[in-house]
XYZ file of C-alpha atoms in Angstrom:
305
model
C 73.304 -64.301 -125.610
C 74.321 -68.024 -126.414
C 77.619 -68.956 -127.764
C 75.863 -70.455 -130.742
C 73.962 -67.120 -131.473
C 77.467 -65.168 -131.058
C 79.151 -67.529 -133.429
C 76.312 -67.267 -136.096
C 76.461 -63.395 -135.829
C 80.218 -63.496 -136.135
C 80.166 -65.655 -139.171
C 77.736 -63.160 -140.795
C 80.020 -60.392 -140.058
C 82.978 -62.219 -141.485
C 81.013 -62.837 -144.600
C 80.297 -59.275 -145.140
C 83.788 -58.490 -145.019
C 84.653 -61.387 -147.646
C 81.857 -60.244 -150.155
C 82.287 -56.934 -151.807
C 79.169 -57.219 -153.991
C 80.315 -60.355 -155.743
C 80.560 -63.680 -153.852
C 83.499 -65.733 -154.903
C 82.600 -68.978 -153.657
C 84.692 -71.947 -152.601
C 82.426 -74.441 -154.211
C 84.545 -77.539 -153.914
C 85.643 -78.809 -150.540
C 89.268 -79.341 -151.671
C 89.565 -75.568 -152.577
C 87.960 -74.875 -149.141
C 90.654 -77.044 -147.576
C 93.393 -75.302 -149.552
C 92.356 -71.757 -148.308
C 92.376 -72.925 -144.813
C 96.266 -72.695 -144.785
C 95.776 -68.766 -144.557
C 95.796 -67.317 -140.974
C 93.263 -64.639 -141.912
C 90.727 -67.123 -143.573
C 88.271 -67.399 -140.832
C 86.095 -70.513 -141.828
C 86.661 -74.052 -140.695
C 83.830 -76.246 -141.977
C 82.798 -76.231 -145.537
C 79.255 -77.185 -145.194
C 78.933 -74.596 -142.342
C 80.553 -71.929 -144.659
C 77.986 -72.723 -147.554
C 75.065 -72.671 -145.293
C 75.925 -69.164 -143.884
C 76.861 -67.826 -147.356
C 73.399 -68.808 -148.681
C 71.826 -67.259 -145.634
C 73.688 -64.149 -146.091
C 73.039 -63.987 -149.772
C 69.308 -64.375 -149.313
C 69.243 -61.478 -146.697
C 71.109 -59.289 -149.239
C 68.656 -60.250 -152.082
C 65.671 -59.591 -149.507
C 67.250 -56.139 -148.875
C 67.242 -55.307 -152.567
C 71.100 -55.773 -152.792
C 72.274 -57.319 -156.170
C 75.009 -60.039 -155.866
C 76.954 -62.052 -158.370
C 78.617 -65.325 -157.906
C 82.067 -66.263 -159.001
C 84.083 -69.323 -158.376
C 87.317 -68.702 -156.011
C 90.155 -70.703 -157.241
C 92.840 -70.971 -154.714
C 95.450 -71.816 -157.157
C 94.620 -68.741 -159.529
C 94.397 -66.686 -156.407
C 97.908 -67.502 -155.233
C 99.317 -66.660 -158.884
C 97.315 -63.542 -158.770
C 98.920 -62.437 -155.700
C 102.351 -63.393 -156.626
C 102.100 -61.581 -160.014
C 100.840 -58.489 -158.107
C 103.380 -58.669 -155.267
C 100.479 -58.731 -152.625
C 100.133 -60.839 -149.569
C 97.707 -63.651 -150.012
C 96.996 -64.162 -146.262
C 94.809 -60.992 -146.373
C 91.097 -60.004 -146.415
C 91.971 -57.228 -148.606
C 93.784 -59.290 -151.178
C 90.867 -61.783 -151.494
C 88.516 -58.884 -151.856
C 90.733 -57.462 -154.562
C 90.832 -60.811 -156.319
C 87.163 -61.167 -156.107
C 86.622 -57.593 -157.616
C 88.668 -58.601 -160.582
C 86.673 -61.796 -161.001
C 83.670 -59.636 -161.105
C 85.326 -57.615 -163.874
C 86.967 -60.232 -166.145
C 85.720 -63.707 -164.859
C 82.613 -65.879 -165.223
C 79.872 -64.821 -162.863
C 76.246 -65.609 -162.413
C 73.545 -63.317 -160.884
C 72.274 -64.564 -157.541
C 68.361 -64.435 -157.120
C 67.397 -66.325 -154.153
C 68.066 -70.076 -155.654
C 69.577 -72.614 -153.320
C 73.313 -72.633 -153.646
C 73.180 -76.543 -154.472
C 71.199 -75.680 -157.519
C 73.303 -72.719 -158.630
C 76.789 -73.911 -158.002
C 76.906 -76.506 -160.864
C 75.687 -73.687 -163.301
C 78.553 -71.556 -162.071
C 81.123 -74.447 -162.552
C 79.816 -75.003 -165.953
C 79.900 -71.315 -166.953
C 83.378 -70.988 -165.431
C 84.517 -73.828 -167.533
C 83.151 -72.225 -170.716
C 84.777 -68.941 -170.013
C 88.189 -70.823 -169.541
C 87.813 -72.503 -172.866
C 86.928 -69.303 -174.654
C 89.900 -67.446 -173.005
C 92.260 -70.322 -174.151
C 90.757 -70.490 -177.568
C 90.813 -66.660 -178.274
C 94.531 -66.558 -177.023
C 95.421 -69.533 -179.269
C 93.344 -67.918 -182.282
C 95.217 -64.701 -181.774
C 98.545 -66.255 -181.979
C 97.968 -67.091 -185.652
C 99.056 -63.772 -186.653
C 99.035 -62.640 -190.285
C 99.456 -64.454 -193.517
C 103.189 -63.904 -194.543
C 102.187 -63.811 -198.228
C 99.264 -61.374 -198.420
C 99.121 -59.935 -194.937
C 95.601 -61.196 -194.122
C 94.791 -61.387 -190.503
C 94.521 -65.167 -190.034
C 92.440 -65.060 -186.832
C 89.521 -62.998 -188.655
C 89.655 -65.349 -191.830
C 89.579 -68.495 -189.709
C 86.688 -67.338 -187.589
C 84.774 -66.351 -190.702
C 85.401 -69.855 -192.032
C 84.352 -71.450 -188.584
C 81.109 -69.489 -188.654
C 80.579 -70.728 -192.202
C 81.155 -74.377 -191.429
C 78.731 -74.002 -188.522
C 76.029 -72.724 -190.537
C 76.607 -75.509 -193.231
C 76.458 -78.084 -190.426
C 73.275 -76.847 -188.993
C 71.631 -76.518 -192.334
C 72.616 -79.906 -193.302
C 71.354 -81.494 -189.967
C 67.941 -80.484 -190.700
C 65.276 -80.441 -188.009
C 65.483 -81.764 -184.618
C 67.526 -81.317 -181.595
C 71.191 -81.395 -182.146
C 74.157 -81.545 -179.691
C 77.572 -80.668 -181.236
C 81.102 -81.122 -179.716
C 84.163 -79.505 -181.293
C 87.414 -80.604 -179.877
C 91.015 -79.277 -180.853
C 94.017 -80.917 -179.159
C 95.887 -77.617 -178.457
C 97.413 -78.416 -175.131
C 96.465 -80.150 -171.805
C 93.679 -80.007 -171.511
C 92.499 -79.979 -175.200
C 89.969 -77.205 -176.342
C 86.595 -78.571 -176.178
C 83.413 -76.596 -176.926
C 79.752 -78.060 -176.873
C 76.592 -76.439 -178.644
C 72.939 -77.449 -178.374
C 70.676 -76.294 -181.125
C 67.030 -76.884 -181.759
C 66.080 -76.587 -185.642
C 62.811 -76.415 -187.224
C 61.967 -75.564 -190.622
C 65.461 -73.878 -191.412
C 65.274 -71.950 -188.070
C 67.989 -72.472 -185.479
C 67.564 -71.863 -181.800
C 70.851 -71.650 -179.918
C 72.884 -69.904 -177.365
C 74.953 -67.087 -178.621
C 77.554 -67.483 -176.029
C 77.914 -71.114 -176.857
C 78.038 -70.740 -180.462
C 80.830 -67.973 -179.991
C 82.834 -70.234 -178.037
C 82.154 -73.328 -180.654
C 83.214 -71.130 -183.335
C 86.334 -69.775 -181.558
C 87.540 -73.242 -180.804
C 87.144 -74.338 -184.428
C 88.756 -71.135 -185.710
C 91.728 -71.973 -183.554
C 92.157 -75.222 -184.952
C 91.579 -73.821 -188.625
C 94.044 -70.859 -188.063
C 96.836 -73.304 -187.041
C 95.762 -76.101 -189.293
C 95.914 -78.494 -186.410
C 93.966 -81.969 -186.057
C 90.581 -81.834 -184.439
C 87.141 -82.993 -184.976
C 83.411 -82.243 -184.731
C 80.866 -84.667 -183.729
C 77.196 -84.272 -183.788
C 74.114 -86.186 -182.120
C 70.657 -85.458 -183.456
C 67.346 -86.579 -181.937
C 64.367 -86.521 -184.190
C 60.841 -87.549 -182.618
C 59.393 -90.256 -184.762
C 55.638 -91.469 -184.557
C 55.725 -95.155 -183.391
C 53.178 -97.441 -185.145
C 52.638 -99.433 -182.000
C 52.507 -96.636 -179.562
C 50.328 -93.411 -179.215
C 53.506 -91.712 -177.858
C 56.490 -90.739 -180.043
C 60.021 -92.463 -179.572
C 63.395 -90.682 -179.843
C 65.682 -91.923 -182.629
C 69.347 -90.453 -182.692
C 71.764 -90.209 -185.482
C 75.542 -89.664 -184.827
C 77.849 -88.067 -187.377
C 81.492 -86.821 -187.297
C 83.967 -84.598 -189.287
C 87.768 -84.332 -188.956
C 89.750 -81.158 -189.358
C 92.142 -81.579 -192.252
C 94.210 -78.955 -193.741
C 91.943 -76.216 -191.938
C 88.599 -77.544 -192.807
C 86.039 -80.037 -191.562
C 85.937 -83.238 -193.727
C 83.289 -85.909 -193.325
C 84.032 -89.012 -191.382
C 82.834 -92.437 -192.818
C 80.043 -94.491 -190.909
C 82.668 -96.896 -189.725
C 84.908 -93.984 -188.443
C 81.952 -92.526 -186.624
C 81.124 -95.743 -185.085
C 84.592 -96.065 -183.912
C 84.677 -92.834 -182.456
C 81.405 -93.211 -180.399
C 82.077 -96.824 -179.352
C 85.795 -96.351 -178.068
C 86.488 -95.403 -174.517
C 88.675 -92.174 -174.827
C 90.584 -92.864 -171.512
C 91.566 -96.444 -172.235
C 91.027 -97.089 -175.823
C 88.795 -100.011 -175.080
C 85.661 -100.815 -177.185
C 82.347 -99.930 -175.523
C 78.923 -101.156 -176.611
C 76.860 -99.016 -179.039
C 73.843 -97.446 -177.526
C 70.348 -98.490 -178.210
C 68.606 -96.707 -181.281
C 71.632 -94.694 -182.378
C 72.531 -94.595 -186.026
C 76.199 -94.016 -186.777
C 76.018 -92.446 -190.204
C 78.782 -90.650 -192.374
C 79.077 -86.972 -191.995
C 78.134 -84.893 -195.098
C 80.517 -82.744 -197.211
C 80.819 -79.096 -196.401
C 81.594 -76.722 -199.001
C 85.211 -75.139 -198.663
C 84.847 -71.563 -199.375
C 87.663 -70.227 -201.736
C 89.332 -67.823 -199.224
C 90.349 -71.166 -197.218
C 92.808 -71.882 -199.748
C 96.415 -70.856 -199.554
C 97.471 -67.441 -200.947
């Protein structure tokens, strides 16, 4: 038995101990390096770790064993261990953390895909879950109206749902990408939603729309600043070509007094053509029209009691 074979078998045995039905993956090399400070963490090379993890996952799948993937966050893990008073340098503690991730965190089912293909999706899903958790917490903090006792979180969510419906109806047919941002801490709450609309029917992800409305509702409930931008693509027949060409329209709304109010075309242009990091102007994109947002009807219940 060669040393390479023994090392490979040893790695598989270690992975079996580390995966209690859900694999909490160290997708980032920096996160992997952070875990190496623990004596009981048995891996030394990130590429080697991912390669053997993928092999192990495929074996489990071939044997009919279902496995979910979650992201292992060393910082969150250390805080988790401190909160529960358990030792972080322990296989059992890592297994306990992973089990809690399976119950409460973002996960994706593994079905034999290459990890290189699945991990970016897992990172994206984990980010969405984090935004939803923060937005839901922020929304719940709104409490009740001191004048009438109304649950402000429920009424704000109803307003956000109404605003999204009006937005989608007003944008019309096409493919729309909407982003809602609320500066409620660092980082700010940010939710994206992709919608395809045709003849009044809207096709969209329920989870994305839930997060979008929760973020918007958090801004409405606390009457904080914020904004919504949309970018719509409608195929238009070209007179010179047999194919179609895409023509995009950008619009925007600012959250004022708990309701999205339309931006002017100049304000939309400024929003899209300014570097958000440096504040420097950037060239406008080709074939993108910067158009004023359209008014959204403010429901009566959005007024103060």
